[in-house]
GROMACS .gro file of C-alpha atoms in nm:
model
  270
    1MET     CA    1   0.273  -0.339   1.305
    2LEU     CA    2   0.649  -0.376   1.305
    3ALA     CA    3   0.687  -0.471   0.946
    4LEU     CA    4   0.391  -0.395   0.726
    5PRO     CA    5   0.442  -0.017   0.710
    6LEU     CA    6   0.795  -0.062   0.577
    7LEU     CA    7   0.696  -0.219   0.247
    8PRO     CA    8   0.580   0.018  -0.018
    9HIS     CA    9   0.446  -0.282  -0.205
   10ALA     CA   10   0.293  -0.426   0.106
   11LEU     CA   11  -0.059  -0.430   0.238
   12VAL     CA   12  -0.287  -0.351  -0.043
   13PRO     CA   13  -0.661  -0.305   0.003
   14PRO     CA   14  -0.821  -0.476  -0.299
   15THR     CA   15  -1.150  -0.669  -0.244
   16LEU     CA   16  -1.362  -0.978  -0.185
   17ALA     CA   17  -1.728  -1.061  -0.261
   18PRO     CA   18  -1.919  -0.738  -0.322
   19ALA     CA   19  -2.147  -0.615  -0.046
   20PRO     CA   20  -2.494  -0.497  -0.153
   21SER     CA   21  -2.435  -0.146  -0.017
   22ARG     CA   22  -2.115  -0.105  -0.220
   23ALA     CA   23  -2.208  -0.295  -0.534
   24ALA     CA   24  -2.267  -0.106  -0.854
   25ALA     CA   25  -2.333  -0.187  -1.215
   26PRO     CA   26  -2.007  -0.211  -1.413
   27ARG     CA   27  -1.912   0.127  -1.557
   28MET     CA   28  -1.591   0.213  -1.736
   29GLU     CA   29  -1.442   0.551  -1.644
   30THR     CA   30  -1.316   0.774  -1.922
   31LYS     CA   31  -1.071   1.060  -1.956
   32ALA     CA   32  -1.366   1.296  -1.923
   33ASP     CA   33  -1.435   1.151  -1.576
   34LEU     CA   34  -1.075   1.224  -1.474
   35VAL     CA   35  -1.105   1.580  -1.603
   36SER     CA   36  -1.420   1.635  -1.394
   37LEU     CA   37  -1.258   1.475  -1.087
   38ALA     CA   38  -0.946   1.696  -1.096
   39PRO     CA   39  -1.103   2.020  -0.959
   40LYS     CA   40  -1.271   1.825  -0.680
   41LEU     CA   41  -0.930   1.701  -0.569
   42ASN     CA   42  -0.762   2.041  -0.597
   43PRO     CA   43  -0.947   2.347  -0.735
   44LEU     CA   44  -0.612   2.517  -0.805
   45VAL     CA   45  -0.473   2.240  -1.024
   46PRO     CA   46  -0.661   2.142  -1.342
   47PHE     CA   47  -0.640   1.800  -1.501
   48TYR     CA   48  -0.268   1.723  -1.533
   49ASP     CA   49  -0.147   1.429  -1.740
   50PRO     CA   50   0.193   1.518  -1.891
   51LEU     CA   51   0.265   1.156  -1.989
   52ASN     CA   52  -0.076   1.115  -2.152
   53LEU     CA   53  -0.143   0.805  -1.942
   54ALA     CA   54  -0.521   0.845  -1.965
   55SER     CA   55  -0.505   0.784  -2.341
   56MET     CA   56  -0.279   0.479  -2.328
   57ASP     CA   57  -0.388   0.126  -2.414
   58LEU     CA   58  -0.160  -0.087  -2.196
   59TRP     CA   59  -0.310  -0.431  -2.265
   60GLY     CA   60  -0.491  -0.386  -2.593
   61LYS     CA   61  -0.823  -0.354  -2.407
   62GLY     CA   62  -0.873   0.016  -2.456
   63SER     CA   63  -0.785   0.330  -2.264
   64GLU     CA   64  -1.080   0.283  -2.027
   65ALA     CA   65  -0.927  -0.039  -1.892
   66THR     CA   66  -0.598   0.147  -1.845
   67ILE     CA   67  -0.778   0.426  -1.658
   68GLY     CA   68  -0.942   0.168  -1.431
   69TRP     CA   69  -0.601   0.020  -1.352
   70LEU     CA   70  -0.443   0.362  -1.290
   71ARG     CA   71  -0.730   0.474  -1.066
   72HIS     CA   72  -0.725   0.156  -0.862
   73SER     CA   73  -0.346   0.168  -0.831
   74GLU     CA   74  -0.349   0.524  -0.700
   75ILE     CA   75  -0.621   0.459  -0.443
   76LYS     CA   76  -0.465   0.132  -0.330
   77HIS     CA   77  -0.111   0.262  -0.298
   78GLY     CA   78  -0.235   0.578  -0.131
   79ARG     CA   79  -0.388   0.358   0.137
   80ILE     CA   80  -0.064   0.165   0.171
   81ALA     CA   81   0.129   0.489   0.205
   82MET     CA   82  -0.103   0.614   0.479
   83PHE     CA   83  -0.041   0.292   0.673
   84ALA     CA   84   0.330   0.327   0.603
   85PHE     CA   85   0.358   0.691   0.707
   86VAL     CA   86   0.180   0.643   1.039
   87GLY     CA   87   0.362   0.315   1.104
   88TYR     CA   88   0.701   0.471   1.033
   89CYS     CA   89   0.633   0.757   1.277
   90VAL     CA   90   0.515   0.518   1.547
   91GLN     CA   91   0.805   0.276   1.507
   92ALA     CA   92   1.067   0.550   1.477
   93ASN     CA   93   0.958   0.675   1.820
   94GLY     CA   94   1.014   0.333   1.979
   95VAL     CA   95   0.648   0.235   2.020
   96HIS     CA   96   0.600  -0.142   2.005
   97TRP     CA   97   0.384  -0.428   2.128
   98PRO     CA   98   0.471  -0.550   2.480
   99TRP     CA   99   0.466  -0.922   2.388
  100GLN     CA  100   0.697  -1.194   2.271
  101LEU     CA  101   0.738  -1.228   1.897
  102THR     CA  102   0.864  -1.587   1.891
  103SER     CA  103   0.856  -1.886   2.123
  104ALA     CA  104   1.237  -1.868   2.133
  105GLY     CA  105   1.215  -1.550   2.340
  106LEU     CA  106   1.254  -1.277   2.079
  107SER     CA  107   1.029  -0.988   2.175
  108PHE     CA  108   0.882  -0.693   1.988
  109GLY     CA  109   1.102  -0.478   2.212
  110ASP     CA  110   1.410  -0.654   2.076
  111ILE     CA  111   1.302  -0.572   1.721
  112SER     CA  112   1.229  -0.211   1.815
  113ALA     CA  113   1.576  -0.179   1.966
  114ALA     CA  114   1.733  -0.264   1.629
  115GLY     CA  115   1.694   0.099   1.520
  116PHE     CA  116   1.464   0.287   1.286
  117PRO     CA  117   1.185   0.109   1.093
  118ALA     CA  118   1.408  -0.015   0.808
  119GLU     CA  119   1.648  -0.177   1.055
  120GLN     CA  120   1.352  -0.323   1.242
  121TRP     CA  121   1.230  -0.494   0.926
  122ASP     CA  122   1.578  -0.633   0.862
  123ALA     CA  123   1.589  -0.767   1.219
  124LEU     CA  124   1.268  -0.968   1.182
  125PRO     CA  125   1.318  -1.346   1.158
  126THR     CA  126   1.285  -1.483   0.807
  127ALA     CA  127   0.978  -1.685   0.907
  128ALA     CA  128   0.802  -1.368   1.024
  129LYS     CA  129   0.875  -1.192   0.694
  130LEU     CA  130   0.743  -1.488   0.497
  131GLN     CA  131   0.422  -1.493   0.702
  132ILE     CA  132   0.367  -1.123   0.642
  133LEU     CA  133   0.438  -1.145   0.270
  134GLY     CA  134   0.219  -1.456   0.244
  135ALA     CA  135  -0.074  -1.274   0.406
  136ILE     CA  136  -0.023  -0.982   0.167
  137GLY     CA  137  -0.018  -1.219  -0.128
  138LEU     CA  138  -0.343  -1.380  -0.013
  139LEU     CA  139  -0.514  -1.042   0.013
  140GLU     CA  140  -0.387  -0.955  -0.334
  141TYR     CA  141  -0.523  -1.284  -0.470
  142PHE     CA  142  -0.868  -1.220  -0.326
  143GLY     CA  143  -0.861  -0.854  -0.423
  144GLU     CA  144  -0.787  -0.934  -0.786
  145GLY     CA  145  -1.079  -1.175  -0.801
  146GLY     CA  146  -0.861  -1.488  -0.802
  147ALA     CA  147  -1.122  -1.679  -0.602
  148GLY     CA  148  -1.422  -1.535  -0.783
  149THR     CA  149  -1.446  -1.259  -0.525
  150LEU     CA  150  -1.513  -0.971  -0.763
  151GLY     CA  151  -1.834  -0.907  -0.949
  152ALA     CA  152  -1.636  -0.698  -1.197
  153HIS     CA  153  -1.262  -0.631  -1.211
  154TYR     CA  154  -1.158  -0.266  -1.198
  155THR     CA  155  -1.029  -0.291  -1.557
  156LYS     CA  156  -1.369  -0.422  -1.668
  157GLY     CA  157  -1.603  -0.171  -1.511
  158GLY     CA  158  -1.555  -0.256  -1.145
  159LYS     CA  159  -1.523   0.026  -0.894
  160PRO     CA  160  -1.159   0.139  -0.851
  161GLY     CA  161  -1.045   0.102  -0.490
  162TYR     CA  162  -1.334  -0.128  -0.398
  163PHE     CA  163  -1.246  -0.378  -0.125
  164PRO     CA  164  -1.513  -0.648  -0.075
  165PRO     CA  165  -1.587  -0.790   0.269
  166LEU     CA  166  -1.381  -1.066   0.427
  167LYS     CA  167  -1.628  -1.142   0.704
  168GLY     CA  168  -1.858  -1.429   0.616
  169SER     CA  169  -1.699  -1.488   0.277
  170SER     CA  170  -1.700  -1.849   0.156
  171SER     CA  171  -1.368  -1.782  -0.017
  172ILE     CA  172  -1.179  -1.736   0.311
  173PRO     CA  173  -1.033  -2.062   0.450
  174HIS     CA  174  -1.120  -1.970   0.811
  175PRO     CA  175  -1.359  -1.730   0.988
  176VAL     CA  176  -1.261  -1.362   0.984
  177PRO     CA  177  -1.424  -1.142   1.252
  178PHE     CA  178  -1.374  -0.810   1.070
  179ASN     CA  179  -1.366  -0.675   0.718
  180LEU     CA  180  -1.050  -0.505   0.598
  181TYR     CA  181  -1.258  -0.221   0.457
  182ASP     CA  182  -1.469  -0.047   0.722
  183PRO     CA  183  -1.427  -0.317   0.992
  184PHE     CA  184  -1.662  -0.142   1.236
  185GLY     CA  185  -1.932  -0.049   0.986
  186LEU     CA  186  -1.883   0.325   1.024
  187SER     CA  187  -1.962   0.390   0.656
  188ALA     CA  188  -2.276   0.179   0.644
  189GLY     CA  189  -2.510   0.471   0.703
  190LYS     CA  190  -2.336   0.723   0.478
  191THR     CA  191  -2.502   0.856   0.166
  192ALA     CA  192  -2.351   0.821  -0.181
  193GLU     CA  193  -2.253   1.190  -0.170
  194GLN     CA  194  -2.074   1.146   0.163
  195LYS     CA  195  -1.887   0.844   0.032
  196ALA     CA  196  -1.786   1.037  -0.281
  197ARG     CA  197  -1.648   1.323  -0.067
  198GLY     CA  198  -1.469   1.070   0.151
  199LEU     CA  199  -1.301   0.914  -0.152
  200VAL     CA  200  -1.178   1.257  -0.265
  201SER     CA  201  -1.028   1.315   0.080
  202GLU     CA  202  -0.876   0.968   0.077
  203ILE     CA  203  -0.708   1.027  -0.260
  204ASN     CA  204  -0.561   1.359  -0.143
  205ASN     CA  205  -0.440   1.212   0.186
  206GLY     CA  206  -0.296   0.914   0.001
  207ARG     CA  207  -0.104   1.136  -0.239
  208LEU     CA  208   0.044   1.331   0.050
  209ALA     CA  209   0.130   1.010   0.235
  210MET     CA  210   0.310   0.872  -0.072
  211ILE     CA  211   0.525   1.182  -0.082
  212GLY     CA  212   0.584   1.153   0.293
  213ILE     CA  213   0.692   0.788   0.306
  214ILE     CA  214   0.921   0.815   0.003
  215GLY     CA  215   1.068   1.124   0.170
  216PHE     CA  216   1.147   0.917   0.480
  217LEU     CA  217   1.310   0.643   0.275
  218SER     CA  218   1.506   0.890   0.063
  219ALA     CA  219   1.634   1.077   0.367
  220SER     CA  220   1.755   0.752   0.523
  221LYS     CA  221   1.935   0.634   0.211
  222VAL     CA  222   2.056   0.955   0.045
  223PRO     CA  223   2.167   1.203   0.315
  224GLY     CA  224   2.065   1.557   0.226
  225SER     CA  225   1.798   1.455  -0.025
  226VAL     CA  226   1.524   1.587   0.207
  227PRO     CA  227   1.671   1.892   0.384
  228ALA     CA  228   1.384   1.915   0.633
  229LEU     CA  229   1.468   1.563   0.759
  230SER     CA  230   1.846   1.608   0.785
  231GLY     CA  231   1.954   1.505   1.133
  232VAL     CA  232   1.610   1.362   1.206
  233ILE     CA  233   1.628   1.030   1.021
  234PRO     CA  234   1.959   0.843   1.051
  235SER     CA  235   2.137   0.689   0.754
  236TYR     CA  236   2.034   0.335   0.661
  237ALA     CA  237   2.298   0.098   0.522
  238GLY     CA  238   2.056  -0.156   0.375
  239GLU     CA  239   1.828  -0.151   0.072
  240PRO     CA  240   1.487   0.005   0.148
  241MET     CA  241   1.333  -0.141  -0.168
  242ALA     CA  242   1.446  -0.499  -0.101
  243PRO     CA  243   1.194  -0.730   0.070
  244PHE     CA  244   1.478  -0.932   0.227
  245SER     CA  245   1.820  -0.864   0.376
  246ALA     CA  246   2.139  -1.057   0.445
  247VAL     CA  247   1.961  -1.213   0.745
  248ASP     CA  248   1.748  -1.404   0.493
  249SER     CA  249   2.036  -1.527   0.274
  250ALA     CA  250   1.927  -1.889   0.327
  251LEU     CA  251   1.633  -1.822   0.097
  252PRO     CA  252   1.689  -1.877  -0.275
  253PHE     CA  253   1.771  -1.571  -0.490
  254VAL     CA  254   1.818  -1.337  -0.192
  255THR     CA  255   2.196  -1.305  -0.224
  256PRO     CA  256   2.187  -1.238  -0.603
  257MET     CA  257   1.910  -0.984  -0.543
  258LEU     CA  258   2.116  -0.796  -0.286
  259ASP     CA  259   2.420  -0.808  -0.515
  260ALA     CA  260   2.209  -0.658  -0.793
  261PHE     CA  261   2.108  -0.373  -0.565
  262LYS     CA  262   2.473  -0.310  -0.482
  263GLY     CA  263   2.555  -0.292  -0.850
  264ALA     CA  264   2.278  -0.042  -0.914
  265GLY     CA  265   2.394   0.185  -0.636
  266TRP     CA  266   2.228   0.504  -0.524
  267PRO     CA  267   2.299   0.853  -0.657
  268ALA     CA  268   2.515   1.074  -0.442
  269LEU     CA  269   2.409   1.432  -0.389
  270LEU     CA  270   2.689   1.685  -0.427
   0.00000   0.00000   0.00000
């Protein structure tokens, strides 16, 4: 809770072995599908693709594979942003677990006292950050079908945003009591139409959450960049896009990475 919402590249809901209720025959989406989806997302805004991304061929596998990747990326990162937005609000208001974080006596309260969410992430012990990033990497591995967990990859006709079950999967090294997607089975009884409407809502909420979390980070790093948040979010001296801070300088490449960020700098608003 203390750290995952702070990483824009963090928890990503890909998938494991397909469940019968969610499985579907591989089908490649086309630009025409995106055009028909646009008014469902926002009736006032037609299909908008100024960079012509839907016609690109990023890997020499056709534009349909590119569309699958773009669709999955948007759904996945929208979910991350929703976690991030809610987590940022909770942490910024000082809400934290009441327990000890380490056997050495460091508590979640100590981390919360470090400041706003970005400072809290910086204050985490290096071992805690590595555990979190390792768990994220494992979920990414399973979600991309690295352990044979996907019937079809989203660039090869698989369903964009699909996250297969963790519970009972033979690919998981230890028992998992809940699935990452729909852990309490609330969607099990929904019709295909209800699920389609839910996905539209999820995409819209994810888009708004992406704007929200990047607004928080921008306000903390570039004072005045988000006028509505001026005086609400304090300035942050670190690098919000860096997974590690000076606390983790014992790790290889961390110091050169931080030096590179310093060289890049951030734009100043006049």
